[in-house]
Short mmCIF file of C-alpha atoms in Angstrom, two decimals:
data_model
loop_
_atom_site.label_atom_id
_atom_site.label_comp_id
_atom_site.label_asym_id
_atom_site.label_seq_id
_atom_site.Cartn_x
_atom_site.Cartn_y
_atom_site.Cartn_z
CA ILE A 25 108.71 100.05 116.72
CA PHE A 26 111.77 101.28 114.83
CA VAL A 27 114.17 103.47 116.76
CA SER A 28 116.45 105.40 114.44
CA ILE A 29 119.50 106.81 116.18
CA THR A 30 121.03 109.65 114.19
CA GLY A 31 123.22 112.64 114.72
CA ASN A 32 120.99 114.84 112.58
CA GLY A 33 121.19 118.35 113.93
CA CYS A 34 124.03 117.48 116.33
CA ALA A 35 127.54 118.88 116.25
CA HIS A 36 129.06 115.54 117.33
CA ALA A 37 129.20 112.00 115.96
CA SER A 38 126.43 109.80 117.32
CA GLU A 39 128.14 106.44 116.85
CA CYS A 40 129.42 106.27 120.46
CA ASP A 41 126.07 107.45 121.81
CA PHE A 42 124.34 104.72 119.78
CA GLN A 43 126.63 101.98 121.07
CA ASP A 44 126.14 103.15 124.66
CA LEU A 45 122.37 103.22 124.25
CA LEU A 46 122.34 99.82 122.57
CA GLN A 47 124.32 98.19 125.37
CA SER A 48 122.22 99.90 128.03
CA LYS A 49 118.91 98.78 126.51
CA ILE A 50 120.06 95.22 125.94
CA LEU A 51 121.34 94.92 129.52
CA HIS A 52 118.27 96.53 131.13
CA ARG A 53 115.34 95.04 129.25
CA GLY A 54 112.98 94.73 132.18
CA ASN A 55 110.04 92.31 132.04
CA ASN A 56 109.40 92.68 128.29
CA THR A 57 112.46 90.79 127.08
CA HIS A 58 110.60 89.44 124.01
CA MET A 59 110.16 92.99 122.69
CA TRP A 60 113.94 93.55 122.69
CA GLU A 61 114.98 90.29 120.97
CA MET A 62 115.53 92.01 117.61
CA PHE A 63 116.91 95.30 118.97
CA SER A 64 120.24 95.15 117.15
CA VAL A 65 119.38 92.89 114.20
CA HIS A 66 120.65 93.77 110.71
CA LEU A 67 117.45 94.63 108.89
CA GLY A 68 118.65 93.12 105.63
CA SER A 69 118.53 89.65 107.22
CA ALA A 70 115.20 89.93 109.09
CA THR A 71 111.67 89.18 107.94
CA VAL A 72 108.65 91.33 108.75
CA GLY A 73 107.31 88.49 110.90
CA GLN A 74 110.48 88.48 112.99
CA LEU A 75 110.25 92.24 113.54
CA ARG A 76 106.53 92.38 114.34
CA SER A 77 105.81 93.50 117.94
CA ARG A 78 109.50 94.11 118.59
CA ILE A 79 111.57 97.21 119.27
CA VAL A 80 114.27 97.53 116.60
CA ALA A 81 117.08 100.08 116.65
CA TYR A 82 119.13 100.91 113.63
CA HIS A 83 121.87 103.34 112.80
CA GLY A 84 122.83 104.41 109.29
CA GLU A 85 122.24 102.25 106.25
CA CYS A 86 121.13 98.79 107.31
CA TRP A 87 118.55 97.82 104.72
CA GLY A 88 120.72 95.39 102.74
CA ALA A 89 120.36 95.32 98.96
CA GLN A 90 116.67 96.30 99.05
CA PRO A 91 115.86 99.19 96.67
CA ILE A 92 114.77 102.13 98.83
CA ASP A 93 112.73 105.21 98.08
CA ARG A 94 113.38 107.55 100.99
CA GLN A 95 112.11 110.98 101.99
CA ASP A 96 114.49 112.36 104.61
CA ASP A 97 114.60 116.14 104.24
CA TRP A 98 115.48 116.56 107.91
CA GLU A 99 116.89 120.08 107.63
CA LEU A 100 113.59 121.81 106.86
CA GLY A 101 112.68 124.34 109.54
CA ASP A 102 109.31 125.06 107.95
CA ALA A 103 106.74 122.55 109.24
CA GLY A 104 104.39 123.26 106.32
CA ALA A 105 107.11 122.49 103.76
CA LYS A 106 108.07 119.35 105.68
CA TRP A 107 104.47 118.19 105.75
CA GLU A 108 104.17 118.61 101.97
CA LYS A 109 107.25 116.36 101.51
CA VAL A 110 105.82 113.78 103.93
CA LEU A 111 102.38 113.71 102.32
CA CYS A 112 103.74 113.54 98.78
CA HIS A 113 105.94 110.56 99.67
CA ALA A 114 103.22 108.86 101.76
CA THR A 115 100.66 108.93 98.96
CA GLN A 116 102.80 108.26 95.88
CA GLU A 117 102.30 105.08 93.87
CA ARG A 118 104.27 102.07 95.15
CA SER A 119 106.47 99.62 93.31
CA PRO A 120 106.26 96.05 94.66
CA SER A 121 110.05 95.64 94.82
CA THR A 122 110.84 98.88 96.67
CA LEU A 123 110.93 99.72 100.38
CA TYR A 124 109.48 103.15 101.13
CA VAL A 125 110.88 105.05 104.13
CA ASN A 126 109.26 108.35 105.10
CA ASN A 127 110.85 110.50 107.81
CA LEU A 128 108.39 112.86 109.49
CA THR A 129 111.31 114.27 111.49
CA SER A 130 112.99 117.60 110.91
CA THR A 131 114.88 120.46 112.52
CA GLY A 132 116.25 123.71 111.15
CA ALA A 133 115.72 127.35 110.41
CA ASP A 134 112.72 128.65 108.49
CA GLY A 135 114.44 131.89 107.52
CA MET A 136 113.63 133.69 110.74
CA THR A 137 113.72 131.26 113.67
CA TYR A 138 115.18 127.86 114.50
CA SER A 139 112.62 125.08 114.83
CA THR A 140 113.37 122.23 117.21
CA PRO A 141 112.45 118.61 116.43
CA ALA A 142 109.62 118.88 118.98
CA ALA A 143 108.19 122.02 117.34
CA ILE A 144 108.24 120.44 113.88
CA ALA A 145 106.87 117.14 115.22
CA TYR A 146 103.92 118.85 116.89
CA GLN A 147 102.76 120.37 113.61
CA VAL A 148 103.68 117.53 111.23
CA ASN A 149 102.29 114.79 113.49
CA SER A 150 99.01 116.68 113.90
CA LYS A 151 98.59 116.77 110.13
CA ALA A 152 99.70 113.13 109.80
CA LEU A 153 97.01 112.07 112.26
CA GLY A 154 94.36 113.55 109.98
CA ALA A 155 95.82 111.97 106.85
CA VAL A 156 97.06 108.57 108.05
CA SER A 157 94.19 106.78 106.30
CA ARG A 158 95.71 107.93 102.97
CA PHE A 159 99.24 106.65 103.75
CA ARG A 160 100.45 103.87 101.50
CA PRO A 161 102.62 100.99 102.78
CA GLY A 162 106.05 101.96 104.07
CA ILE A 163 108.11 102.71 107.13
CA TYR A 164 107.16 105.97 108.84
CA LEU A 165 109.73 107.40 111.24
CA MET A 166 108.54 110.09 113.68
CA ASP A 167 109.74 112.26 116.52
CA TYR A 168 107.41 112.39 119.53
CA PRO A 169 104.42 110.52 118.10
CA GLY A 170 101.38 110.56 120.35
CA THR A 171 99.22 107.56 121.16
CA ALA A 172 96.57 108.51 118.60
CA LEU A 173 99.09 108.75 115.75
CA VAL A 174 100.77 105.46 116.67
CA SER A 175 97.36 103.79 116.89
CA GLY A 176 96.39 105.29 113.54
CA VAL A 177 99.51 103.99 111.81
CA VAL A 178 99.15 100.54 113.37
CA GLY A 179 95.42 100.48 112.55
CA ARG A 180 96.23 101.37 108.94
CA ASN A 181 97.71 97.88 108.62
CA PHE A 182 94.25 96.39 109.04
CA GLN A 183 92.35 98.52 106.50
#
């Protein structure tokens, strides 16, 4: 599980909030300490095997020298437009040397109203659930994913 901590849509810097959260989670791991072993690892120095079944938090650019193809149009207030960006990126051809990162998250105005991350997530995640079998390999970052969507993304690894 990747936890991306950003200040997208916030009027303040999130760096202090991230450090506070990081320290809090490391100090209060509960019974599942193995899940938190890689919480603050620099992703450029970790292997997929080391990250598997772990909770990993990152902030900013932490991918090392890996070439990245990213879709992160987080200021779209129109869930339909956001979904088109997500689907296009999720289904495009892949290059073996590139890491693909697809953000399903968004917040913003659609010309008439302001859409919260939860409102966008509800619509985009519903469509993602129906299309997850078409997603190509990559990292998919989501706000408020439900159990079915998480299971679908994880299950996609075994198809």
